[in-house]
Tab-separated table of C-alpha atoms in Angstrom:
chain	number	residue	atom	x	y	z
Y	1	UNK	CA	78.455	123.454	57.394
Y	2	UNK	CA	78.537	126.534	54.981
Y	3	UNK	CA	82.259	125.091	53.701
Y	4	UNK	CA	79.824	122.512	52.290
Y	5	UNK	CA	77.723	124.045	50.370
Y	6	UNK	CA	78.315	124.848	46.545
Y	7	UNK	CA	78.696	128.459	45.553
Y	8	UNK	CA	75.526	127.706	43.726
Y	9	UNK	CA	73.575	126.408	46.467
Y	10	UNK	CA	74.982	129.080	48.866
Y	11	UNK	CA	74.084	131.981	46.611
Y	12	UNK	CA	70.792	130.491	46.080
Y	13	UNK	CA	69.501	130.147	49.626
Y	14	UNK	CA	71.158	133.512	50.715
Y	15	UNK	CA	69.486	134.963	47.739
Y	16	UNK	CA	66.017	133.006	48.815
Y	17	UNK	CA	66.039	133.851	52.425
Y	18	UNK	CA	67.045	137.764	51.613
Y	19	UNK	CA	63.685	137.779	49.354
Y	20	UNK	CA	61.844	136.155	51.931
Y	21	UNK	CA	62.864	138.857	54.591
Y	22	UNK	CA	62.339	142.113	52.395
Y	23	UNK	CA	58.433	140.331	51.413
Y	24	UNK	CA	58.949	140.176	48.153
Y	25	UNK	CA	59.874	136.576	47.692
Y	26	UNK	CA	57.176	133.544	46.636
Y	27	UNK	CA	56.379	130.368	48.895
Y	28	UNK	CA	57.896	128.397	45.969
Y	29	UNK	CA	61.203	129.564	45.694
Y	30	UNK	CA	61.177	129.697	49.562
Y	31	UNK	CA	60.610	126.236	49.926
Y	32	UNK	CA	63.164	125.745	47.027
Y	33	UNK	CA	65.608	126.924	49.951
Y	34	UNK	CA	64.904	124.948	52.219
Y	35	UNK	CA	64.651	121.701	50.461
Y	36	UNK	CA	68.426	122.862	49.393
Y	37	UNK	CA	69.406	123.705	52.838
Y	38	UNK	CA	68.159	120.323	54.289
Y	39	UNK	CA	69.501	118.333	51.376
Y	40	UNK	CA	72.694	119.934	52.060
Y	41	UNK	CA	72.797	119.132	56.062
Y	42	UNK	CA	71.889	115.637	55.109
Y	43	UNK	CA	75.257	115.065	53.561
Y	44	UNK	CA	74.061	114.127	50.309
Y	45	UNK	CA	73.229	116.928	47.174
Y	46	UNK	CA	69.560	116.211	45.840
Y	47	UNK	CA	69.540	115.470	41.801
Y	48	UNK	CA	67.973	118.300	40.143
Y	49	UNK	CA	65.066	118.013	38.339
Y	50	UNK	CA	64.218	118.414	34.834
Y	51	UNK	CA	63.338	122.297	35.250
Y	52	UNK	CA	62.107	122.012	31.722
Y	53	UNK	CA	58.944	120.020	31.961
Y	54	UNK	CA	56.874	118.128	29.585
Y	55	UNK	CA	56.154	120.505	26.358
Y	56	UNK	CA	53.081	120.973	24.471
Y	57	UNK	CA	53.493	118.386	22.276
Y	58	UNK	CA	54.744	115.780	25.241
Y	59	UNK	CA	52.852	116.088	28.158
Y	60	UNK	CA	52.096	113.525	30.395
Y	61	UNK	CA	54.475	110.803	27.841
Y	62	UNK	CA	57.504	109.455	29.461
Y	63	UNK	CA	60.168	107.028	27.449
Y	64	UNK	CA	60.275	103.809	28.087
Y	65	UNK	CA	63.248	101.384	28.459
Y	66	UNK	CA	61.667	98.693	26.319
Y	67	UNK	CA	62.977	97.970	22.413
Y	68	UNK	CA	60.745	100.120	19.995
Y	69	UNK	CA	57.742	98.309	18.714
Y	70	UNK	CA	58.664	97.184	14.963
Y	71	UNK	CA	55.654	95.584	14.139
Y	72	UNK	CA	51.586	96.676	13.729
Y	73	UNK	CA	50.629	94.184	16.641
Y	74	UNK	CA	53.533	95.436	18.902
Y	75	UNK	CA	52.597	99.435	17.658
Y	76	UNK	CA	48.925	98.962	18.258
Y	77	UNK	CA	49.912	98.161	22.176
Y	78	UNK	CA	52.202	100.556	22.718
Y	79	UNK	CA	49.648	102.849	21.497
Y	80	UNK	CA	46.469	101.176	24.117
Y	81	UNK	CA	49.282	101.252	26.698
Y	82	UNK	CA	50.050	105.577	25.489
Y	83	UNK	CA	45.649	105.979	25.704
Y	84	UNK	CA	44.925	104.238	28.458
Y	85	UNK	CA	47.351	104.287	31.440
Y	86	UNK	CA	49.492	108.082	30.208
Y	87	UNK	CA	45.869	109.818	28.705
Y	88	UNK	CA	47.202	110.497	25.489
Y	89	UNK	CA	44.745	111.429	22.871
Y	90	UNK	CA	44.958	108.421	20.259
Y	91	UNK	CA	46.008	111.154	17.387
Y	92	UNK	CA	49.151	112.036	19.530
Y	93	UNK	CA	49.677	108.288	20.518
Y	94	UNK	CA	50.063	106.980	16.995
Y	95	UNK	CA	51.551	109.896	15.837
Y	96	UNK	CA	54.371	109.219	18.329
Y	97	UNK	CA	54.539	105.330	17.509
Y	98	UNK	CA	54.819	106.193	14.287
Y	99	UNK	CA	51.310	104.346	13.122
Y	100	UNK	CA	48.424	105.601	11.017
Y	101	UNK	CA	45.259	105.846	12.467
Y	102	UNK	CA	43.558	103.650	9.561
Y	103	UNK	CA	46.390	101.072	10.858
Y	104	UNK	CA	45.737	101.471	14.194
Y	105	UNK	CA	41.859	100.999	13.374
Y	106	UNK	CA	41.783	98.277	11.475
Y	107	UNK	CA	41.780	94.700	13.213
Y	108	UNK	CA	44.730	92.851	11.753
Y	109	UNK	CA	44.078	90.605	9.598
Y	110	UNK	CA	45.671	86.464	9.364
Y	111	UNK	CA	48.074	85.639	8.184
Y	112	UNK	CA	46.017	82.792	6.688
Y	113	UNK	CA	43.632	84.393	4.867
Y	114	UNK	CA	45.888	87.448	3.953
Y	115	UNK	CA	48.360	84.450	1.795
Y	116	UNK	CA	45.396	82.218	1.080
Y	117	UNK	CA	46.126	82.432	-2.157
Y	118	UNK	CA	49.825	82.235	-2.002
Y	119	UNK	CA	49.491	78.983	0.233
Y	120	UNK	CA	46.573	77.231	-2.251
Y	121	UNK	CA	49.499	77.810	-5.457
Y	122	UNK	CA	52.576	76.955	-2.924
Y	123	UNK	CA	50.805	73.563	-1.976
Y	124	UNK	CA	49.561	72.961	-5.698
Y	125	UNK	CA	52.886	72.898	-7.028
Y	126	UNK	CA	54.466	71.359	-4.335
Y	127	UNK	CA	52.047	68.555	-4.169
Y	128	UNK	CA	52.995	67.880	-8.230
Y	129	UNK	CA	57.017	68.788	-7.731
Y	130	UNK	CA	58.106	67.656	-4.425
Y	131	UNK	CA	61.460	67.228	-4.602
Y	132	UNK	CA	61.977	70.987	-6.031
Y	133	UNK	CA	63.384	73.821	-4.327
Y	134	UNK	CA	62.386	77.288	-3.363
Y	135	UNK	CA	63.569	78.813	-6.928
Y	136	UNK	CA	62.473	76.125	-8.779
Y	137	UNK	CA	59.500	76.538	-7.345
Y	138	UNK	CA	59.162	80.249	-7.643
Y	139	UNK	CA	60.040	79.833	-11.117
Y	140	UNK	CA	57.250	77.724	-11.639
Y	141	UNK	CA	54.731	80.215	-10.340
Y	142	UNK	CA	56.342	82.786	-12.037
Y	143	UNK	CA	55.619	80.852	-15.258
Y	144	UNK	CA	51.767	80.119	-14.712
Y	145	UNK	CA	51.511	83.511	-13.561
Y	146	UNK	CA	51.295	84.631	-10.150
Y	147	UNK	CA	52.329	88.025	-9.374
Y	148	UNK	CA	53.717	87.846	-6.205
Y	149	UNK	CA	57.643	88.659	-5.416
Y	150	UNK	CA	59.988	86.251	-4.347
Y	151	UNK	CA	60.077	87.443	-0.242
Y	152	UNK	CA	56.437	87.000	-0.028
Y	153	UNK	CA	56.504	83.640	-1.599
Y	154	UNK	CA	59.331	82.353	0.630
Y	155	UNK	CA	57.572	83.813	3.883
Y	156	UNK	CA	55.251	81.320	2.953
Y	157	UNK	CA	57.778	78.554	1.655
Y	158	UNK	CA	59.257	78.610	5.208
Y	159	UNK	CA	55.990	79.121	7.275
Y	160	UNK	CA	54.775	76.092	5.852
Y	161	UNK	CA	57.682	74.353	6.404
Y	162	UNK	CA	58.590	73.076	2.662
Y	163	UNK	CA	62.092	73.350	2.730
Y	164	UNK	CA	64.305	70.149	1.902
Y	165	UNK	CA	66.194	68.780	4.164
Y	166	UNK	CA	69.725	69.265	4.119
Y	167	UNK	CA	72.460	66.983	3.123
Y	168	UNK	CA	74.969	66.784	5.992
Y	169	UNK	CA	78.249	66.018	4.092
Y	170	UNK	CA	82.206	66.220	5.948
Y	171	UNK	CA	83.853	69.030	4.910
Y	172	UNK	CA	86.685	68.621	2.333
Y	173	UNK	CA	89.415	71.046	1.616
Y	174	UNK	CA	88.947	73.269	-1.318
Y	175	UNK	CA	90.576	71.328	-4.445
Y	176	UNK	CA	91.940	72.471	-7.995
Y	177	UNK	CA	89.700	71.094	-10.557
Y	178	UNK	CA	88.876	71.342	-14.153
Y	179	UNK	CA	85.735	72.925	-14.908
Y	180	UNK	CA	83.964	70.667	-17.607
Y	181	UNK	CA	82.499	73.256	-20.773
Y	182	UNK	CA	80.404	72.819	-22.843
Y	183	UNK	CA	79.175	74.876	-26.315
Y	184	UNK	CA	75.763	75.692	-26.558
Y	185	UNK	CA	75.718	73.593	-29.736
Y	186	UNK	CA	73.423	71.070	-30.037
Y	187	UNK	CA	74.293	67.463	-31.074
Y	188	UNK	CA	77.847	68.225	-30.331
Y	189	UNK	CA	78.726	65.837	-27.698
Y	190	UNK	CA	76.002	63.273	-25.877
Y	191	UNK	CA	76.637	62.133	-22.412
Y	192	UNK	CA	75.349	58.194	-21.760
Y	193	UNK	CA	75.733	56.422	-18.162
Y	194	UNK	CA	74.021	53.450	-16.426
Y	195	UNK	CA	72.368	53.500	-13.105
Y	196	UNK	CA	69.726	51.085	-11.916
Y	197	UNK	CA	66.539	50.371	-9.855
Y	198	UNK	CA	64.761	47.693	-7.645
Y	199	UNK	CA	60.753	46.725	-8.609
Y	200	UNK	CA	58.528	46.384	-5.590
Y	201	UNK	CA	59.279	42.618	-6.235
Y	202	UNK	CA	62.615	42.834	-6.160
Y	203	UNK	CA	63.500	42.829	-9.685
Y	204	UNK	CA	66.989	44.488	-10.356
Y	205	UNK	CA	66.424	47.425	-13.186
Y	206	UNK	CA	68.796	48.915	-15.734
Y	207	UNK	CA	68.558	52.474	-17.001
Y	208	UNK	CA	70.323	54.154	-19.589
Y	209	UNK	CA	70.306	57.742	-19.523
Y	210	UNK	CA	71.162	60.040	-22.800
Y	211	UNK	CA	71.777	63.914	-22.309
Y	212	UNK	CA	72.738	66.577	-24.768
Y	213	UNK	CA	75.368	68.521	-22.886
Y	214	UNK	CA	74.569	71.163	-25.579
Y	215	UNK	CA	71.289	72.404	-23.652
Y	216	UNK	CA	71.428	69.382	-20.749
Y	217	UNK	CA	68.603	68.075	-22.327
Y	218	UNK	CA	67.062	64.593	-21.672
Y	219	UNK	CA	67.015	62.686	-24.938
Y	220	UNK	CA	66.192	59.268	-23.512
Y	221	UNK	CA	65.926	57.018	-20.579
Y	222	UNK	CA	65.971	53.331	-21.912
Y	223	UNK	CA	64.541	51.049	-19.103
Y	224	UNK	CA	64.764	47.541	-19.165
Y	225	UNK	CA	65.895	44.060	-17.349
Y	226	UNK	CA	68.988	43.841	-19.452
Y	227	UNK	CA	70.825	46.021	-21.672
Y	228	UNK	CA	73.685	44.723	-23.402
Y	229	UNK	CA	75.632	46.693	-26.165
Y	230	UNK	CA	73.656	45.909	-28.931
Y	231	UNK	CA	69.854	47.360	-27.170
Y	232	UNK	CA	72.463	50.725	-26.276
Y	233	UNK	CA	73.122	50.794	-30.622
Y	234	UNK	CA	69.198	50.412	-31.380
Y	235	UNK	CA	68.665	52.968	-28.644
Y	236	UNK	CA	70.906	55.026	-30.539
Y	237	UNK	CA	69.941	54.452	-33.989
Y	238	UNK	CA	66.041	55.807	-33.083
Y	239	UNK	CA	67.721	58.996	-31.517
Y	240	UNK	CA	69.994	59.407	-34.559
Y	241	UNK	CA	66.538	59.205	-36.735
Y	242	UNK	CA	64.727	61.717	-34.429
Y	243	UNK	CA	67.581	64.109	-33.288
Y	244	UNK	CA	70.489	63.447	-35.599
Y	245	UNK	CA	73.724	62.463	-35.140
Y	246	UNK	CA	75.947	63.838	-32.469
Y	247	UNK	CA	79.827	64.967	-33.336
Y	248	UNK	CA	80.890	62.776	-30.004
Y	249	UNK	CA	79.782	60.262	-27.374
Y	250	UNK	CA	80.906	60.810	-23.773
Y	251	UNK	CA	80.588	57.557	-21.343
Y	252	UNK	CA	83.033	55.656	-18.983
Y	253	UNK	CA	84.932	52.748	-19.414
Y	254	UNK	CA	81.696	49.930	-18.668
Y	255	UNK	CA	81.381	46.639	-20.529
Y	256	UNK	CA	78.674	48.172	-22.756
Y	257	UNK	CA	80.861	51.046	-24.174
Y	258	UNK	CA	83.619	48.986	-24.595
Y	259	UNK	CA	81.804	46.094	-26.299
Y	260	UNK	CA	82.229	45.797	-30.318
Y	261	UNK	CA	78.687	46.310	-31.394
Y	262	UNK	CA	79.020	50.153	-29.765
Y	263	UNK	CA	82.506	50.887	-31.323
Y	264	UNK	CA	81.571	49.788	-34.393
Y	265	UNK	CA	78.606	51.951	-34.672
Y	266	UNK	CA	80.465	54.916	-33.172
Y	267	UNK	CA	83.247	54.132	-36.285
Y	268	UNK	CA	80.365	53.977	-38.990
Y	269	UNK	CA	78.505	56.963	-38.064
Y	270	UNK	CA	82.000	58.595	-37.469
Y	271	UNK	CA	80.980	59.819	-33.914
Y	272	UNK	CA	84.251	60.411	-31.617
Y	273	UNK	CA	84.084	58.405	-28.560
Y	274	UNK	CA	85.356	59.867	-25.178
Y	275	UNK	CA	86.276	57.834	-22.814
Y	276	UNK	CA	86.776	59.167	-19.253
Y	277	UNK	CA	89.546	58.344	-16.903
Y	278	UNK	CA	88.742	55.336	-14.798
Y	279	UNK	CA	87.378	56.265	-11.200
Y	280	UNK	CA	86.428	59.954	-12.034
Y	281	UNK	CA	82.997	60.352	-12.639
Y	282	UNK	CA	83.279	64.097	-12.198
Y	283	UNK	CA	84.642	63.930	-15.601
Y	284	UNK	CA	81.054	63.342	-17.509
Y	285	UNK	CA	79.524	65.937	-14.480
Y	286	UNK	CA	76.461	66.549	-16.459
Y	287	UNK	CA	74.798	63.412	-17.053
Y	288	UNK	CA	76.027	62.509	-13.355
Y	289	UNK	CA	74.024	65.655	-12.884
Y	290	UNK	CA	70.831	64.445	-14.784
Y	291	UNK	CA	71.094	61.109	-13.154
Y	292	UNK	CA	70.886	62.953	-9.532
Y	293	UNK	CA	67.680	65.019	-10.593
Y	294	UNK	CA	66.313	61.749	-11.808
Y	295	UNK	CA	67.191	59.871	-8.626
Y	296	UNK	CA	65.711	62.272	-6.527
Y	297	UNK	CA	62.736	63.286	-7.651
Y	298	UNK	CA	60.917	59.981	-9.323
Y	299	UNK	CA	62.849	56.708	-8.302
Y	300	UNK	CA	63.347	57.661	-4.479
Y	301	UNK	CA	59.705	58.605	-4.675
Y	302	UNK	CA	58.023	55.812	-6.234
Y	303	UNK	CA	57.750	52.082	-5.924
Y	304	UNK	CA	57.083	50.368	-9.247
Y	305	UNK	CA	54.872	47.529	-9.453
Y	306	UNK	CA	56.600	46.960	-13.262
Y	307	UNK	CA	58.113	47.985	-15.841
Y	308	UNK	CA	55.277	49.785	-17.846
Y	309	UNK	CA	54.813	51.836	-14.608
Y	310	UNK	CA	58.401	52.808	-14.698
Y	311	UNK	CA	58.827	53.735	-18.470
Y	312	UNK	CA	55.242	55.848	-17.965
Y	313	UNK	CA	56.403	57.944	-15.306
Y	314	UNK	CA	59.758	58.535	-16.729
Y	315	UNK	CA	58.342	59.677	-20.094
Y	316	UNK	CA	56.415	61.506	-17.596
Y	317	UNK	CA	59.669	63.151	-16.161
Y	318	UNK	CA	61.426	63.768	-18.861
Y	319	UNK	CA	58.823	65.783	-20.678
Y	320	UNK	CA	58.267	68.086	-17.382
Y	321	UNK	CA	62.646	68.329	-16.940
Y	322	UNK	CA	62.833	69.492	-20.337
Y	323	UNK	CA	60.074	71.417	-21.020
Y	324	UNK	CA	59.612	72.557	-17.524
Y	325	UNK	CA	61.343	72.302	-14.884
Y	326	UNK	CA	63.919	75.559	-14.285
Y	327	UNK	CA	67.997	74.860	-14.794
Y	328	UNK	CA	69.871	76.358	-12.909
Y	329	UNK	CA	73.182	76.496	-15.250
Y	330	UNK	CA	70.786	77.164	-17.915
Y	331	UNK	CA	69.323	81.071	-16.295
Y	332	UNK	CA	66.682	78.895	-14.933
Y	333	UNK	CA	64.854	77.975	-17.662
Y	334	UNK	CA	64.062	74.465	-18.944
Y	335	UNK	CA	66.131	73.396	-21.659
Y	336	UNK	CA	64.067	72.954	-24.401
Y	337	UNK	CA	63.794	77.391	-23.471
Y	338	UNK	CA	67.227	77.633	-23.581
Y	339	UNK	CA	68.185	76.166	-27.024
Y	340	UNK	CA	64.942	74.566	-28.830
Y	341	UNK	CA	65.531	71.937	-31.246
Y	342	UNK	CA	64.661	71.978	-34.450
Y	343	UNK	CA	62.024	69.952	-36.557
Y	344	UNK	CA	64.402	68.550	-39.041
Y	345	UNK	CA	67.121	66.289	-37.432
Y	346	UNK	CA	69.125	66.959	-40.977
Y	347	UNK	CA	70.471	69.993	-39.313
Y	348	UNK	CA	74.423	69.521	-38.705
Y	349	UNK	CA	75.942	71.502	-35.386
Y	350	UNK	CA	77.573	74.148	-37.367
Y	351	UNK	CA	74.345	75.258	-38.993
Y	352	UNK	CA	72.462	75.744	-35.341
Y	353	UNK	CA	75.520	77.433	-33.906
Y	354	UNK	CA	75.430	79.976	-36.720
């Protein structure tokens, strides 16, 4: 039974029961020995305990095995659970959660009144962009204004749920392409495609869409039942009046571009026509581009009763893509920001690159 016993337990009960015999030893250590003692009969050694004991500074607080409380609401509990069921004063509580008093005070606020403000401009400009995403959106706000910072505003963007829904597309392989540049040179090269539109009474819809790759600029949207070659060249003539005339024309290989009335104009007004390879639209990217942003955010959101509906809420469109409506390519700015043009369309592209 002694062969048992740890020198240190050994020494320590000898040492006990020696004090205890001579008088001089206190009840406390005695009992000290014998809790050893029958600990040590028992077969099993008793865990010592923390000798130490709670400090100044820590008395009556014990850790917990629970994550630490990140937030106000989670801190302010920790702290009634510190006050009410350890008797902590609420000083030492907060000190040890790591909360202010004022903090700790103060009823918290919602969230709904606290980004009232934040939610009333969010909604505004939502309600007159919807198709526009988070930055386009911050941009906007940014423009008319508002102070706040970009996390705050998209804490709110994806509280209230605005975010567009993703397009779910298969996953290609990564493929070697040519990246299509442009100068920042106005009236150096126009972009033209076709796309078209059904009324609300089923009437089919051709658009012609006219971008200055220069600053991606919107010069027109013709809109009509039918536009052969020779309503693309009138088209053309008022643009060359307003704008000038552009060093190149870049469309694909349709029956309107190929038709003689438009390469006969293109030969007297010595514009360069290029043509892209059949079957690659990527080729004249950024009036594919434009024609996306115009898809998306008036014709899949409308249904036009006619045509005068349709050409007012393009000219609508336009003005707000080009003199408002962020780009990304651009440093998110509108284009008109990017690279005004001037007054006078007597200006050649040399003279506004210099």
């Amino acid at each position: 039974m002694a062969g048992s016993l740890s020198p240190t337990c050994s020494g320590s009960t000898g040492s006990a029961r020696r004090r205890s015999s001579s008088g001089g030893a206190s009840t406390g250590r005695l009992d000290f020995g014998r809790q050893a003692v029958a600990g040590a009969r028992g077969g099993e050694r008793q865990a010592q305990a923390d000798v130490r004991g709670p400090g100044a500074r820590e008395r009556g607080h014990q850790g917990c095995s629970e994550p630490k409380a990140i937030e106000p609401s989670a801190k302010r509990e920790a702290i009634a659970v510190l006050v009410g069921d350890h008797g902590l004063p609420v000083q030492r509580a907060c000190r040890v959660v790591r909360l202010s008093r004022a903090a700790y005070y103060e009823p918290p606020m919602p969230a709904s009144r606290r980004d009232a403000a934040v939610i009333a401009a969010l909604t505004d400009v939502v309600t007159r962009y919807p198709r526009w995403g988070f930055w386009k959106l911050y941009d906007r706000l940014r423009a008319e204004g508002r102070p706040w910072n970009h996390k705050r505003v998209h804490r709110v963007y994806g509280a209230l749920r605005l975010n567009l829904p993703r397009r779910t597309t298969r996953r290609v392989p990564r493929r070697v392409r040519q990246p299509l540049t442009a100068p920042p040179v106005l009236n150096q090269t126009w972009a033209l495609d076709f796309m078209s539109e059904t009324l609300y009474d089923g009437r089919r819809v051709r658009l012609l869409t006219m971008l200055d790759e220069g600053n991606r600029e919107g010069l027109e949207i013709g809109v009509g039942v039918s536009l052969p070659s020779r309503r693309v060249v009138r088209l053309l003539d008022d643009l060359v009046t307003l704008h000038g005339c552009p060093s190149a024309i870049r469309v694909d290989n349709g029956p309107e571009f190929t038709a003689q009335p438009f390469v006969d104009w293109c030969a007297e007004h010595r514009v360069a026509i290029h043509y892209i390879q059949p079957g690659k639209p990527d080729q004249n990217a950024y009036i594919e581009r434009f024609n996306r942003s115009y898809r998306t955010e008036l014709l899949n959101a409308h249904l036009f009763e006619s045509l005068t509906e349709l050409r007012e809420l393009t000219d609508d469109w336009l003005r707000v893509y080009n003199r408002e409506r962020p780009h990304d390519s651009l440093g998110r700015v509108p284009p008109l920001t990017f690279l005004p043009r001037p007054t006078s369309a007597a200006q050649s592209p040399l003279e506004l690159s210099a």
